[in-house]
Amino acid sequence: MFDVIIKNAQIIDGTGKPGYRGDVGIRGGKIVRLGKVEGEAGLEVDAAGLTLSPGFIDSHEHSDRVVLDDPLLACKLEQGITTELAGQCGGGPAPSDPDRHKKNARRYADFGSFIRDLEKVYLGINLALFVPHGSVRAAVMGYENRHPTNKELEEMKAHIRNGLGDGALGMSSGLCRDLVPKLL
């Protein structure tokens, strides 16, 4: 018994091979059979004339800023996006700079607090996150145009280390256009 059988689809399986007409059997939220699928199902979908493919990965997004307000992210699913890499450009919701986010009801002292809030909701897509350097820097030393003190640098390193320990893929950064000539 399958939960879902999708019949007669043009299947693009993600391997690089040409597409082929076939069926997909799904049980427990996982694809368990491809090709000609026979048997009973809780739901059978006739996909004749439609193409079925693996979900797409959006490798540069900022949904981490809205995911707690819209955890299903239906706008992504409707485009076929099932996985997103967020926390890009060095900015994100955690850690928060309290001065900058006065109107934001959600303030996070650290990246792990944000992750724990995400774990409380059902997400419509897979979300992989980076610790945003700019948010870390702003939380530690605000927006002053100066080098961090040794103490501030150690605090920033601790934020990033803890974020990685809480499951972040890495750290993202973003350069301010006005700073680029000064760095060259």
Coordinates of C-alpha atoms in Angstrom, one line a residue:
M1 CA 0.0 0.0 0.0
F2 CA 1.3 3.4 -1.0
D3 CA 0.3 6.7 0.5
V4 CA 0.5 8.3 -2.9
I5 CA 1.0 7.1 -6.5
I6 CA 1.7 9.7 -9.2
K7 CA 0.8 8.1 -12.5
N8 CA 1.9 8.9 -16.1
A9 CA 4.3 11.7 -15.3
Q10 CA 7.3 12.7 -17.5
I11 CA 10.0 12.0 -14.9
I12 CA 13.2 13.9 -14.7
D13 CA 15.1 12.0 -12.0
G14 CA 18.0 14.4 -11.4
T15 CA 20.7 12.1 -12.7
G16 CA 21.2 13.8 -16.0
K17 CA 19.5 11.1 -18.0
P18 CA 16.7 12.0 -20.4
G19 CA 13.3 12.2 -18.9
Y20 CA 10.9 9.2 -19.2
R21 CA 7.2 8.5 -18.7
G22 CA 6.5 6.6 -15.5
D23 CA 4.9 6.4 -12.1
V24 CA 6.2 7.3 -8.6
G25 CA 5.1 5.5 -5.5
I26 CA 5.4 7.4 -2.2
R27 CA 5.2 5.9 1.3
G28 CA 5.9 7.7 4.6
G29 CA 6.9 10.8 2.8
K30 CA 9.6 9.0 0.7
I31 CA 9.8 7.9 -2.9
V32 CA 9.9 4.1 -2.7
R33 CA 9.3 3.1 -6.3
L34 CA 9.9 4.6 -9.7
G35 CA 8.8 3.2 -13.1
K36 CA 5.6 1.2 -13.4
V37 CA 3.9 1.3 -10.0
E38 CA 1.0 -1.0 -9.3
G39 CA -1.0 -1.3 -6.1
E40 CA -3.3 0.6 -3.9
A41 CA -2.8 4.1 -2.6
G42 CA -4.5 6.6 -0.3
L43 CA -4.3 9.1 -3.1
E44 CA -3.7 8.5 -6.8
V45 CA -2.7 11.5 -9.0
D46 CA -2.9 11.4 -12.8
A47 CA 0.1 13.5 -14.0
A48 CA -0.4 12.9 -17.7
G49 CA 1.1 15.9 -19.6
L50 CA 3.0 17.1 -16.5
T51 CA 6.7 16.8 -15.6
L52 CA 7.8 15.6 -12.2
S53 CA 11.3 16.4 -10.9
P54 CA 13.3 16.5 -7.7
G55 CA 12.9 19.7 -5.7
F56 CA 15.1 22.6 -6.6
I57 CA 17.8 24.1 -4.3
D58 CA 17.8 27.9 -4.0
S59 CA 21.4 28.5 -3.0
H60 CA 21.0 32.2 -2.2
E61 CA 18.0 33.4 -0.3
H62 CA 16.9 35.4 2.7
S63 CA 13.8 33.6 3.9
D64 CA 15.4 33.3 7.4
R65 CA 14.1 36.8 7.9
V66 CA 10.4 35.7 7.3
V67 CA 10.3 32.0 8.0
L68 CA 8.8 32.3 11.5
D69 CA 6.0 34.5 10.1
D70 CA 5.4 32.2 7.1
P71 CA 6.9 28.8 8.0
L72 CA 5.3 26.9 5.0
L73 CA 7.0 29.2 2.5
A74 CA 4.4 28.2 0.0
C75 CA 5.8 30.7 -2.5
K76 CA 8.9 28.6 -2.6
L77 CA 7.1 25.2 -2.9
E78 CA 5.0 26.6 -5.7
Q79 CA 8.2 27.2 -7.7
G80 CA 9.5 23.7 -6.9
I81 CA 12.0 24.9 -4.4
T82 CA 12.3 22.4 -1.6
T83 CA 15.7 23.4 -0.1
E84 CA 17.1 26.9 0.6
L85 CA 20.4 28.2 1.8
A86 CA 19.8 31.3 3.9
G87 CA 21.6 33.7 6.2
Q88 CA 23.3 35.1 3.1
C89 CA 25.2 38.4 2.6
G90 CA 26.3 38.6 6.2
G91 CA 22.8 39.5 7.4
G92 CA 20.1 37.6 9.2
P93 CA 17.9 37.5 12.3
A94 CA 20.4 36.1 14.7
P95 CA 22.1 37.3 16.7
S96 CA 20.1 40.5 16.9
D97 CA 21.4 44.0 17.5
P98 CA 18.7 45.3 19.9
D99 CA 19.1 48.9 18.8
R100 CA 18.5 48.1 15.1
H101 CA 15.6 45.7 15.8
K102 CA 13.6 47.7 18.3
K103 CA 10.4 47.2 16.4
N104 CA 11.1 43.5 15.8
A105 CA 9.4 41.4 18.5
R106 CA 11.8 38.6 17.9
R107 CA 15.3 39.3 19.3
Y108 CA 17.9 36.6 19.5
A109 CA 20.9 36.8 21.8
D110 CA 22.5 34.0 19.7
F111 CA 22.1 31.8 16.6
G112 CA 21.0 28.8 18.7
S113 CA 17.9 30.7 20.0
F114 CA 16.8 31.2 16.5
I115 CA 17.3 27.6 15.6
R116 CA 15.3 26.5 18.7
D117 CA 12.4 28.7 17.5
L118 CA 12.6 27.2 14.0
E119 CA 12.4 23.7 15.6
K120 CA 9.1 24.6 17.1
V121 CA 7.3 25.1 13.8
Y122 CA 6.6 22.9 10.8
L123 CA 8.7 24.2 7.9
G124 CA 7.4 23.7 4.3
I125 CA 11.0 23.4 2.9
N126 CA 14.4 22.3 4.0
L127 CA 16.3 25.3 5.4
A128 CA 20.1 25.3 5.7
L129 CA 21.5 28.4 7.4
F130 CA 24.8 30.3 7.6
V131 CA 25.8 32.4 10.7
P132 CA 25.7 35.9 9.3
H133 CA 28.9 37.8 10.1
G134 CA 27.3 41.2 9.8
S135 CA 24.6 40.4 12.3
V136 CA 27.3 38.9 14.7
R137 CA 29.4 42.1 14.3
A138 CA 26.4 44.4 14.9
A139 CA 25.3 42.5 17.9
V140 CA 28.7 42.7 19.5
M141 CA 29.9 46.2 18.4
G142 CA 27.1 48.0 16.6
Y143 CA 27.8 49.7 13.4
E144 CA 30.9 51.7 14.2
N145 CA 33.4 51.9 11.4
R146 CA 36.4 50.6 13.4
H147 CA 38.3 47.4 14.1
P148 CA 37.0 45.3 17.0
T149 CA 38.8 45.3 20.2
N150 CA 40.4 41.9 21.2
K151 CA 37.5 41.3 23.6
E152 CA 34.9 42.0 20.8
L153 CA 36.7 39.8 18.4
E154 CA 36.7 36.9 20.8
E155 CA 33.0 37.5 21.4
M156 CA 32.3 37.4 17.7
K157 CA 34.4 34.3 17.3
A158 CA 32.4 32.7 20.1
H159 CA 29.1 33.6 18.3
I160 CA 30.3 32.0 15.1
R161 CA 31.7 28.9 16.9
N162 CA 28.4 28.4 18.8
G163 CA 26.3 28.9 15.6
L164 CA 28.4 26.2 13.9
G165 CA 27.8 24.0 16.9
D166 CA 24.1 24.7 16.6
G167 CA 24.0 23.4 13.0
A168 CA 25.0 26.3 10.8
L169 CA 26.7 25.3 7.5
G170 CA 29.3 28.0 7.8
M171 CA 29.5 31.8 8.1
S172 CA 28.4 34.3 5.4
S173 CA 29.7 37.7 4.8
G174 CA 28.8 40.7 2.6
L175 CA 31.0 43.6 1.7
C176 CA 29.6 47.1 1.8
R177 CA 30.2 48.8 -1.6
D178 CA 31.7 51.8 0.1
L179 CA 34.3 49.7 1.8
V180 CA 35.6 47.8 -1.2
P181 CA 38.0 50.5 -2.5
K182 CA 39.5 50.9 1.0
L183 CA 40.2 47.2 1.1
L184 CA 42.1 47.1 -2.2

